[in-house]
Coordinates of N, CA, C and O in Angstrom, one line a residue:
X1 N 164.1 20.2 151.5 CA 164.2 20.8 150.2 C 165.2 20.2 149.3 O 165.4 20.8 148.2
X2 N 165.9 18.8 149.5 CA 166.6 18.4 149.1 C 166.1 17.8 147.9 O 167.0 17.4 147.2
X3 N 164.9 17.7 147.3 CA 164.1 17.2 146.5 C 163.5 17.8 146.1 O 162.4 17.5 145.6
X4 N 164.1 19.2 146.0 CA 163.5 20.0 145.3 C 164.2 21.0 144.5 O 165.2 21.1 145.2
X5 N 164.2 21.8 143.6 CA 164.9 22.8 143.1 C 163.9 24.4 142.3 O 162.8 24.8 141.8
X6 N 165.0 24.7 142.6 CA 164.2 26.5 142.9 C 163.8 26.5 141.1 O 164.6 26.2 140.3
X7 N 162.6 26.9 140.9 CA 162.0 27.1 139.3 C 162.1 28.6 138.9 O 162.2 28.8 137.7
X8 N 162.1 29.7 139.8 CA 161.5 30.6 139.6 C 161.2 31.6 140.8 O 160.5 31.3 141.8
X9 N 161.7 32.9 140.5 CA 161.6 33.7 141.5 C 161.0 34.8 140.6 O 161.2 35.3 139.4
X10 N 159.7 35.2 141.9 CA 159.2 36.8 141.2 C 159.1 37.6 142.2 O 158.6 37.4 143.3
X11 N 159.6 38.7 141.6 CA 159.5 39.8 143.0 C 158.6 40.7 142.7 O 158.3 40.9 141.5
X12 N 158.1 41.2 143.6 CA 156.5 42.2 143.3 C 157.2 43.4 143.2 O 158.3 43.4 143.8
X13 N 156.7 44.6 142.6 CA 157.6 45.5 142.7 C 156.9 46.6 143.9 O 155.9 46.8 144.6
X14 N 158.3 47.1 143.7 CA 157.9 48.0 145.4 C 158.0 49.5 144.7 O 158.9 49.9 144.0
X15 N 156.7 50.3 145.4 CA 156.6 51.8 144.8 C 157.5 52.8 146.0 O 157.6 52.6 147.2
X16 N 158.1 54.0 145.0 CA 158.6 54.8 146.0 C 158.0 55.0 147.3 O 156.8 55.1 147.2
X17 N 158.4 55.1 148.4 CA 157.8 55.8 149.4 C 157.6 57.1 149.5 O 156.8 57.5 150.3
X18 N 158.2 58.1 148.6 CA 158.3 59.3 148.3 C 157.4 59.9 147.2 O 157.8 60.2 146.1
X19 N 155.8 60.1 147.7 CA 155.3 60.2 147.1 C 155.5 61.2 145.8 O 155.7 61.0 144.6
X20 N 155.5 62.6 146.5 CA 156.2 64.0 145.6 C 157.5 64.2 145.4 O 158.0 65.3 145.4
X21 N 158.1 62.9 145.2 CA 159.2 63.5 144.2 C 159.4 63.5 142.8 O 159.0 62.7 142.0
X22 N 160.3 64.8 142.5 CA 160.3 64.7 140.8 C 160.5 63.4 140.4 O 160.7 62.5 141.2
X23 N 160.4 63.1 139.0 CA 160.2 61.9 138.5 C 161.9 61.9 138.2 O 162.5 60.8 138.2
X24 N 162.6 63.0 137.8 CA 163.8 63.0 137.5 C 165.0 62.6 138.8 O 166.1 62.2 138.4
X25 N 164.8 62.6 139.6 CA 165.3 62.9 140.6 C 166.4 60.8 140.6 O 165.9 59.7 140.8
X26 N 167.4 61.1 140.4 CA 168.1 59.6 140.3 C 168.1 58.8 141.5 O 168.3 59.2 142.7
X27 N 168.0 57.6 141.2 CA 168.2 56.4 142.0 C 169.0 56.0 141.7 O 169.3 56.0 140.5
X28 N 170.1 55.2 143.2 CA 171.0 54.2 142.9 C 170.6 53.2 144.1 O 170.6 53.2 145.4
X29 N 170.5 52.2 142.9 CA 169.8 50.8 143.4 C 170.7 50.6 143.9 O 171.5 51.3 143.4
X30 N 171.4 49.9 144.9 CA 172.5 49.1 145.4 C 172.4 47.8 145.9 O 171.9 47.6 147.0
X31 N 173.0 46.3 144.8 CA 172.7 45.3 144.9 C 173.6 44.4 146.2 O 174.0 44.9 147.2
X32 N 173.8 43.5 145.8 CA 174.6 42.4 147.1 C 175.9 42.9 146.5 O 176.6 43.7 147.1
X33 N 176.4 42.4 145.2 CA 177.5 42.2 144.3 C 177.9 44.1 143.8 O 178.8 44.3 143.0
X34 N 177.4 44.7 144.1 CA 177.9 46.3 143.8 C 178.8 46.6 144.9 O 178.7 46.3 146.1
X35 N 180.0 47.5 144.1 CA 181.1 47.7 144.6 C 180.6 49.1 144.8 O 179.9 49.6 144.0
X36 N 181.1 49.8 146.0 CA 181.0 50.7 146.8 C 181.3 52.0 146.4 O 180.8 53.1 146.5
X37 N 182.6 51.5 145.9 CA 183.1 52.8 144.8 C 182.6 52.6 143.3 O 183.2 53.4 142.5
X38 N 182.0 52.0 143.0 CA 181.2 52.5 141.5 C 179.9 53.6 141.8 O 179.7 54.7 141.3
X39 N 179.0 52.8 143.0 CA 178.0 53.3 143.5 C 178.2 54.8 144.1 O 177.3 55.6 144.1
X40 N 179.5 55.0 144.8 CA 180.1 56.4 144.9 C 179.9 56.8 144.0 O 179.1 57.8 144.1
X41 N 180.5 56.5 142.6 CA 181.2 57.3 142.0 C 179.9 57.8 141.0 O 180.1 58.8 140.4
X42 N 178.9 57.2 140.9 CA 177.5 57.1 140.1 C 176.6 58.7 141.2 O 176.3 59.8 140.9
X43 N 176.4 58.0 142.4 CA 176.0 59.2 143.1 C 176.7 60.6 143.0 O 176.0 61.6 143.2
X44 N 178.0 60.5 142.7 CA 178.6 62.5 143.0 C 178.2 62.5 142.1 O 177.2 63.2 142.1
X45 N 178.5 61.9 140.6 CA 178.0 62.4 139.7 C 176.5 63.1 139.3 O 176.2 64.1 138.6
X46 N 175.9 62.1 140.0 CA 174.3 62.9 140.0 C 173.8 63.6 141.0 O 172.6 63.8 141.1
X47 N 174.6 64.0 141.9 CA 174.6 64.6 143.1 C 174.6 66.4 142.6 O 174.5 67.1 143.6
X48 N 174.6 66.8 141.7 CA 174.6 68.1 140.9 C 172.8 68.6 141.3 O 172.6 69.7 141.8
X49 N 172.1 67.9 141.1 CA 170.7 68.2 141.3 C 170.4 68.3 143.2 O 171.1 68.2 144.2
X50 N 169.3 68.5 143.1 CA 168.7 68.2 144.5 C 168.9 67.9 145.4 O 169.3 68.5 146.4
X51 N 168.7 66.7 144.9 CA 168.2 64.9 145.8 C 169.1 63.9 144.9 O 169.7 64.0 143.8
X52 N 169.0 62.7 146.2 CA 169.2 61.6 145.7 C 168.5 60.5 146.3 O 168.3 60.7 147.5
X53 N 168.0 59.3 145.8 CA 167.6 58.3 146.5 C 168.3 56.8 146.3 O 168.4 56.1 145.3
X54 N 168.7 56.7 147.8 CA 169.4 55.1 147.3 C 168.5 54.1 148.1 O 167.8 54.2 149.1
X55 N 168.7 53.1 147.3 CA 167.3 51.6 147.5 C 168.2 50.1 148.2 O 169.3 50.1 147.7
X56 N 168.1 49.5 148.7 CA 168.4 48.5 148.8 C 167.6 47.8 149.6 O 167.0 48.1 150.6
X57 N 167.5 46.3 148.7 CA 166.6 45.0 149.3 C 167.9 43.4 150.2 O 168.9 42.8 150.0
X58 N 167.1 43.4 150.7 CA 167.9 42.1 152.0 C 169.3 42.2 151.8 O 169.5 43.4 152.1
X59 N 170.2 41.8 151.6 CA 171.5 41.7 151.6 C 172.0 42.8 151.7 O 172.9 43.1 152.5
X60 N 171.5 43.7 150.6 CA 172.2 44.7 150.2 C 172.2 46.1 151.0 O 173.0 47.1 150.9
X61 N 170.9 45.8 152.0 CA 170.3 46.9 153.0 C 171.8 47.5 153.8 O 172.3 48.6 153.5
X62 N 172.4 46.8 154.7 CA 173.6 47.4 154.7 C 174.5 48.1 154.1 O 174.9 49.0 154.7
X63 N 175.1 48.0 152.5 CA 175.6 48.8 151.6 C 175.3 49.8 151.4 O 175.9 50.9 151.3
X64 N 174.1 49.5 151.3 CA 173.1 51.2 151.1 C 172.8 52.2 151.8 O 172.3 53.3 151.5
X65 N 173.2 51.8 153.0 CA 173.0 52.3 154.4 C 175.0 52.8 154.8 O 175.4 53.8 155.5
X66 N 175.8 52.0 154.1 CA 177.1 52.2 154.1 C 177.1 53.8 152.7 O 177.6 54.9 152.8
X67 N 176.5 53.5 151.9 CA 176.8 54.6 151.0 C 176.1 55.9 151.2 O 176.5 57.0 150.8
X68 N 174.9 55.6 152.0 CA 174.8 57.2 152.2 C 175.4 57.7 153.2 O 175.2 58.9 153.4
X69 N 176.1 57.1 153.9 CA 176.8 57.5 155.2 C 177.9 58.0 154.6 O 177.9 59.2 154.7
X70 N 178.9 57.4 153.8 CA 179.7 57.6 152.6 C 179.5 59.1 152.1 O 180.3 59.9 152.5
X71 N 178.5 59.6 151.2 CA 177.7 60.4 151.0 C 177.8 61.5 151.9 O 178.5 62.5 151.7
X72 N 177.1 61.4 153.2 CA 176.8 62.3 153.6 C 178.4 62.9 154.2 O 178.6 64.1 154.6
X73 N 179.4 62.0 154.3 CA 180.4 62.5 154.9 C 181.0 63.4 153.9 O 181.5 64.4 154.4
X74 N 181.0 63.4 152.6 CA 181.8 63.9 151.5 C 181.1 65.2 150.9 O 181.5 66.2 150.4
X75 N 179.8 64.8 151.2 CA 178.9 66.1 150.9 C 177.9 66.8 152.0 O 176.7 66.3 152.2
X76 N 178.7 68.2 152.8 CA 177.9 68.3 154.1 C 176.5 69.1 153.9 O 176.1 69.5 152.8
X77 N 176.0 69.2 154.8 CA 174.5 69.7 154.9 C 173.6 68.8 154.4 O 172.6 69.4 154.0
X78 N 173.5 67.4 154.1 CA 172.5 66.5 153.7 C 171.5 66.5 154.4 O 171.7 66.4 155.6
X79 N 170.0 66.8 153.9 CA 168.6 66.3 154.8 C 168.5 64.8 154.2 O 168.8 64.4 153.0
X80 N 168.0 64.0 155.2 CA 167.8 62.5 154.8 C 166.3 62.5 155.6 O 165.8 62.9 156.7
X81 N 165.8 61.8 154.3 CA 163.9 60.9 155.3 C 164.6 59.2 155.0 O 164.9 59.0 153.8
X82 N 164.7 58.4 155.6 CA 164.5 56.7 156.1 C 163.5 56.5 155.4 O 162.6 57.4 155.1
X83 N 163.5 55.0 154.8 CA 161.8 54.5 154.9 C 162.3 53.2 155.1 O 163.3 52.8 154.5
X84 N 161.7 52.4 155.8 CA 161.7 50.8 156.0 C 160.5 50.4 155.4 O 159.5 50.9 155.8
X85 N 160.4 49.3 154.2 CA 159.8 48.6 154.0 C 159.8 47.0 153.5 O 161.0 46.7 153.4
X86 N 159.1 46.0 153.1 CA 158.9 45.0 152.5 C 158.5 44.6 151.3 O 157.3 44.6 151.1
X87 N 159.4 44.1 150.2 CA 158.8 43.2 149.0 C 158.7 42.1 149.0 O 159.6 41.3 149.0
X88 N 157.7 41.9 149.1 CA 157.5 40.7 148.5 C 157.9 39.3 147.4 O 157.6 39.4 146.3
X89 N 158.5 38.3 147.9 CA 159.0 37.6 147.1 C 158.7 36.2 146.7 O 159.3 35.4 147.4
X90 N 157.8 35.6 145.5 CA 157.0 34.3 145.7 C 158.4 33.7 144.4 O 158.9 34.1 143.4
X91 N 158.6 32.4 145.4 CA 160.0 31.2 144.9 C 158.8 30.4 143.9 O 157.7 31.0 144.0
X92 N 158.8 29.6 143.2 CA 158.6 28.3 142.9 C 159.3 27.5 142.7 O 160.1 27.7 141.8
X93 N 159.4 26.0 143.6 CA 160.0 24.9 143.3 C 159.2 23.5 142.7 O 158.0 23.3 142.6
X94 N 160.2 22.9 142.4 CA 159.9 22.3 141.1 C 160.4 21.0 141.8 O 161.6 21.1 142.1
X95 N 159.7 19.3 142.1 CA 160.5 18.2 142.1 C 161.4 17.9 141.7 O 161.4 17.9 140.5
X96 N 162.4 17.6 142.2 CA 163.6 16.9 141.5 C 162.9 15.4 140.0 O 163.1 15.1 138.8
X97 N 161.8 15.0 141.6 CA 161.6 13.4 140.2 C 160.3 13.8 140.7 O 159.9 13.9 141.9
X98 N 159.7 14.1 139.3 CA 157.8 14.0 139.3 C 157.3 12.9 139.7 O 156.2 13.0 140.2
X99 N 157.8 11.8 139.7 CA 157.6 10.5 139.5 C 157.2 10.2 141.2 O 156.5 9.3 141.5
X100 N 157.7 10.9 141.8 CA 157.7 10.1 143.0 C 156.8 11.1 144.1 O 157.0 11.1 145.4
X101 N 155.7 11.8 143.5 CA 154.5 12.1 143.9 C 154.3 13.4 145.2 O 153.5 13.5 146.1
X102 N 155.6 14.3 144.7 CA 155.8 15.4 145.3 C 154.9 16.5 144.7 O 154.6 16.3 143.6
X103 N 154.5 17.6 145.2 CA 153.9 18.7 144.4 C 155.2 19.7 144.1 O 156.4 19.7 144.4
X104 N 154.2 20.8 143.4 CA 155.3 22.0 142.9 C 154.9 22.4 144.6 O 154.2 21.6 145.3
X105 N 155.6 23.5 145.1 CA 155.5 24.6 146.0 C 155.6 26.3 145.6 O 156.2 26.7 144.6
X106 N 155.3 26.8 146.3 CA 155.2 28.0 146.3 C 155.4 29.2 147.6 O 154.4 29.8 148.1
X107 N 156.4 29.4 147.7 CA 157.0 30.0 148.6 C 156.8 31.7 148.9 O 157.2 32.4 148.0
X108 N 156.3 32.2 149.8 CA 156.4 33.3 149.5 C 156.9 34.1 150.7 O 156.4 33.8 151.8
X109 N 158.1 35.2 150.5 CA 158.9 35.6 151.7 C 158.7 37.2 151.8 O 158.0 37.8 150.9
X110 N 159.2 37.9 152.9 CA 158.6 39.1 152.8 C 160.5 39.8 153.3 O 161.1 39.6 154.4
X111 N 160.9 40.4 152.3 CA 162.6 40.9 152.3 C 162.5 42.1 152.8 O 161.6 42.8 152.4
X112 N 163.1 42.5 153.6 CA 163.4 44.1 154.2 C 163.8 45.2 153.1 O 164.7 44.8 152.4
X113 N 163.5 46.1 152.9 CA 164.2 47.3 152.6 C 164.6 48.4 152.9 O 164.6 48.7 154.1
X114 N 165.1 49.3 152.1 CA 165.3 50.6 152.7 C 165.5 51.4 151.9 O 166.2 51.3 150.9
X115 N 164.9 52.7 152.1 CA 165.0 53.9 150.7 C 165.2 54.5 151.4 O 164.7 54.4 152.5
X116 N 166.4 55.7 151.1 CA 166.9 56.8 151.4 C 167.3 57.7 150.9 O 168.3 57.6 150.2
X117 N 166.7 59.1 150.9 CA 166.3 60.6 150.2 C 166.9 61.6 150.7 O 166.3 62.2 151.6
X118 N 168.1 61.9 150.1 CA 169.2 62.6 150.7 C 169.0 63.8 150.0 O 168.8 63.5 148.8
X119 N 168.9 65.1 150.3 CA 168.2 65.9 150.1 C 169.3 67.3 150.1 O 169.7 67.4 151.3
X120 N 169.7 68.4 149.2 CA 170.3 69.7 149.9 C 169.3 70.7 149.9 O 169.8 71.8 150.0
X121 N 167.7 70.6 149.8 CA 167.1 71.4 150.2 C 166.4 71.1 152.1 O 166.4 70.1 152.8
X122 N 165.9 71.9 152.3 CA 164.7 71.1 153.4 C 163.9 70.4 153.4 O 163.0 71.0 152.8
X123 N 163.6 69.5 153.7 CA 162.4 68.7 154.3 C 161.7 68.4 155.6 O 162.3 68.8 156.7
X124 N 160.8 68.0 155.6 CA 159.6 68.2 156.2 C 160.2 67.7 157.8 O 160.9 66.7 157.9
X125 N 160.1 68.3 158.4 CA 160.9 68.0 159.2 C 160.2 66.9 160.4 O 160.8 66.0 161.1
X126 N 158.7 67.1 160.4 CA 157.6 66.7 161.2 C 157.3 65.2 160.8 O 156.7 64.5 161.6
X127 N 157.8 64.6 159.6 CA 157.7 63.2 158.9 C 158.6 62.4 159.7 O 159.7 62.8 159.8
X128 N 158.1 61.4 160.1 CA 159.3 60.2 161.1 C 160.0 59.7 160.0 O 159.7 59.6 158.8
X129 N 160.8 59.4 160.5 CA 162.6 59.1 159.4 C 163.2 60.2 159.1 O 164.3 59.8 158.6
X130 N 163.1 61.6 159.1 CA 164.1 62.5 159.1 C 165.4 62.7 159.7 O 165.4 62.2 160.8
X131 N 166.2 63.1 159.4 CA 167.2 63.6 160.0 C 168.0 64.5 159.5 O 168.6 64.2 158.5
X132 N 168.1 65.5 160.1 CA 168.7 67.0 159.9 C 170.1 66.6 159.6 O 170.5 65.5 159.9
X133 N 171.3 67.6 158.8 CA 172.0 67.5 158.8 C 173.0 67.4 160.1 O 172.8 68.0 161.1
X134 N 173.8 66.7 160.1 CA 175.2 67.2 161.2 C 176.2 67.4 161.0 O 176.9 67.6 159.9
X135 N 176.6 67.4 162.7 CA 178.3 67.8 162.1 C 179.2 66.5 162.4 O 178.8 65.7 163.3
X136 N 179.8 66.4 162.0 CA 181.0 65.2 161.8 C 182.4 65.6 162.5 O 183.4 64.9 162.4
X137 N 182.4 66.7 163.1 CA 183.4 67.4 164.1 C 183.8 66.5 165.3 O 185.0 66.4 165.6
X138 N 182.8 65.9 165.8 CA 183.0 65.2 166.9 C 183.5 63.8 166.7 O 184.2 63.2 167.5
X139 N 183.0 63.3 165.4 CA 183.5 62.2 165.7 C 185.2 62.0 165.2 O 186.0 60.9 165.3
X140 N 185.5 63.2 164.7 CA 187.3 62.7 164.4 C 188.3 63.3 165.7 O 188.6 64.5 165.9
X141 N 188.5 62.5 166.4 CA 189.5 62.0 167.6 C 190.8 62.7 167.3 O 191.4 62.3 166.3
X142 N 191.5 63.7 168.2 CA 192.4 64.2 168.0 C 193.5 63.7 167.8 O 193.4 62.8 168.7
X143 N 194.7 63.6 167.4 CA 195.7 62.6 167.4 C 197.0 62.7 168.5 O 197.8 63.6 168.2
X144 N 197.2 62.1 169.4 CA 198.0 62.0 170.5 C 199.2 61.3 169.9 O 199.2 60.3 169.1
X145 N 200.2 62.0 170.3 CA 201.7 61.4 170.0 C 201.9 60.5 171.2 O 202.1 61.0 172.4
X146 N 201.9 59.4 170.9 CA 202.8 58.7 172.3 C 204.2 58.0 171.9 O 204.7 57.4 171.0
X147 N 204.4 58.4 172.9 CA 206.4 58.0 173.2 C 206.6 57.1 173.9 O 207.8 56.8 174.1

C-alpha cells in the first residue's frame, strides 16, 4: 500500500437496532477522541427522561462500553438491551503515480459496533442482550487496616 494513498472513506449508515423507540429519546455517539467526562456530563444531563442510548463504532466500542458502566454506577436501577453490530466501510485508494499503471482500489471493511439502551423503565426481558438491574454492593471490598 505504499503506492498508494487513502482517497476517500464512506461509511454506510447503520439504523437503530431499537426498533420502538421514541424518536426523542437522546443518543451519545462516543468517538475514539471523546473524553469521558464530556460524554458523562452530556448523558446526566439527558438522563431526566427515560432512556438513553449510547453508540460506538471500532475504536471507540470500548469507551462506550466504559460509559455506560460509568452510568449505571451513578444512576441505580438501569435496564440495559446490548446490540452487536456491523457498518460497513468502503476506503478508496488512489496511485501515488498514475503513470506507472496501478489501478484505483476499493476497499471494503466490516467495523464492530455497539448500541446500548439504558432504560429506568422495564424491558422486555425475553429479548437476548438484556440485563436487569444490579447491585454494586458486592463489588466494593471492605477496607482492612493493616499494621
Amino acid at each position: 500500500m505504499e503506492n498508494y494513498r487513502k482517497a476517500g472513506v464512506v461509511e454506510q449508515p447503520c439504523p437503530c437496532p431499537f426498533p420502538d423507540l421514541p424518536a426523542d429519546t437522546p443518543e451519545v455517539r462516543v468517538r475514539d477522541g471523546s473524553k469521558i467526562r464530556n460524554l458523562m456530563k452530556f448523558a446526566l444531563s439527558r438522563m431526566e427522561g427515560k432512556a438513553i442510548v449510547f453508540t460506538g463504532m471500532g475504536p471507540s466500542v470500548a469507551k462506550a462500553i466504559t460509559c455506560v458502566e460509568i452510568l449505571k454506577r451513578r444512576i441505580r436501577g438501569l435496564h440495559q438491551f446490548t446490540r452487536l453490530l456491523y457498518r460497513t466501510v468502503q476506503e478508496t485508494w488512489e496511485p501515488l503515480e498514475p503513470a506507472a499503471g496501478l489501478d484505483s482500489l476499493t476497499v471494503s471493511r466490516n467495523v464492530p459496533g455497539i448500541w446500548v439502551l439504558l432504560s429506568r423503565e422495564l424491558l422486555d426481558c425475553s429479548q437476548p442482550g438484556y440485563q436487569a438491574p444490579g447491585s454494586f454492593d458486592a463489588l466494593y471490598l471492605p477496607s482492612s487496616s493493616s499494621e
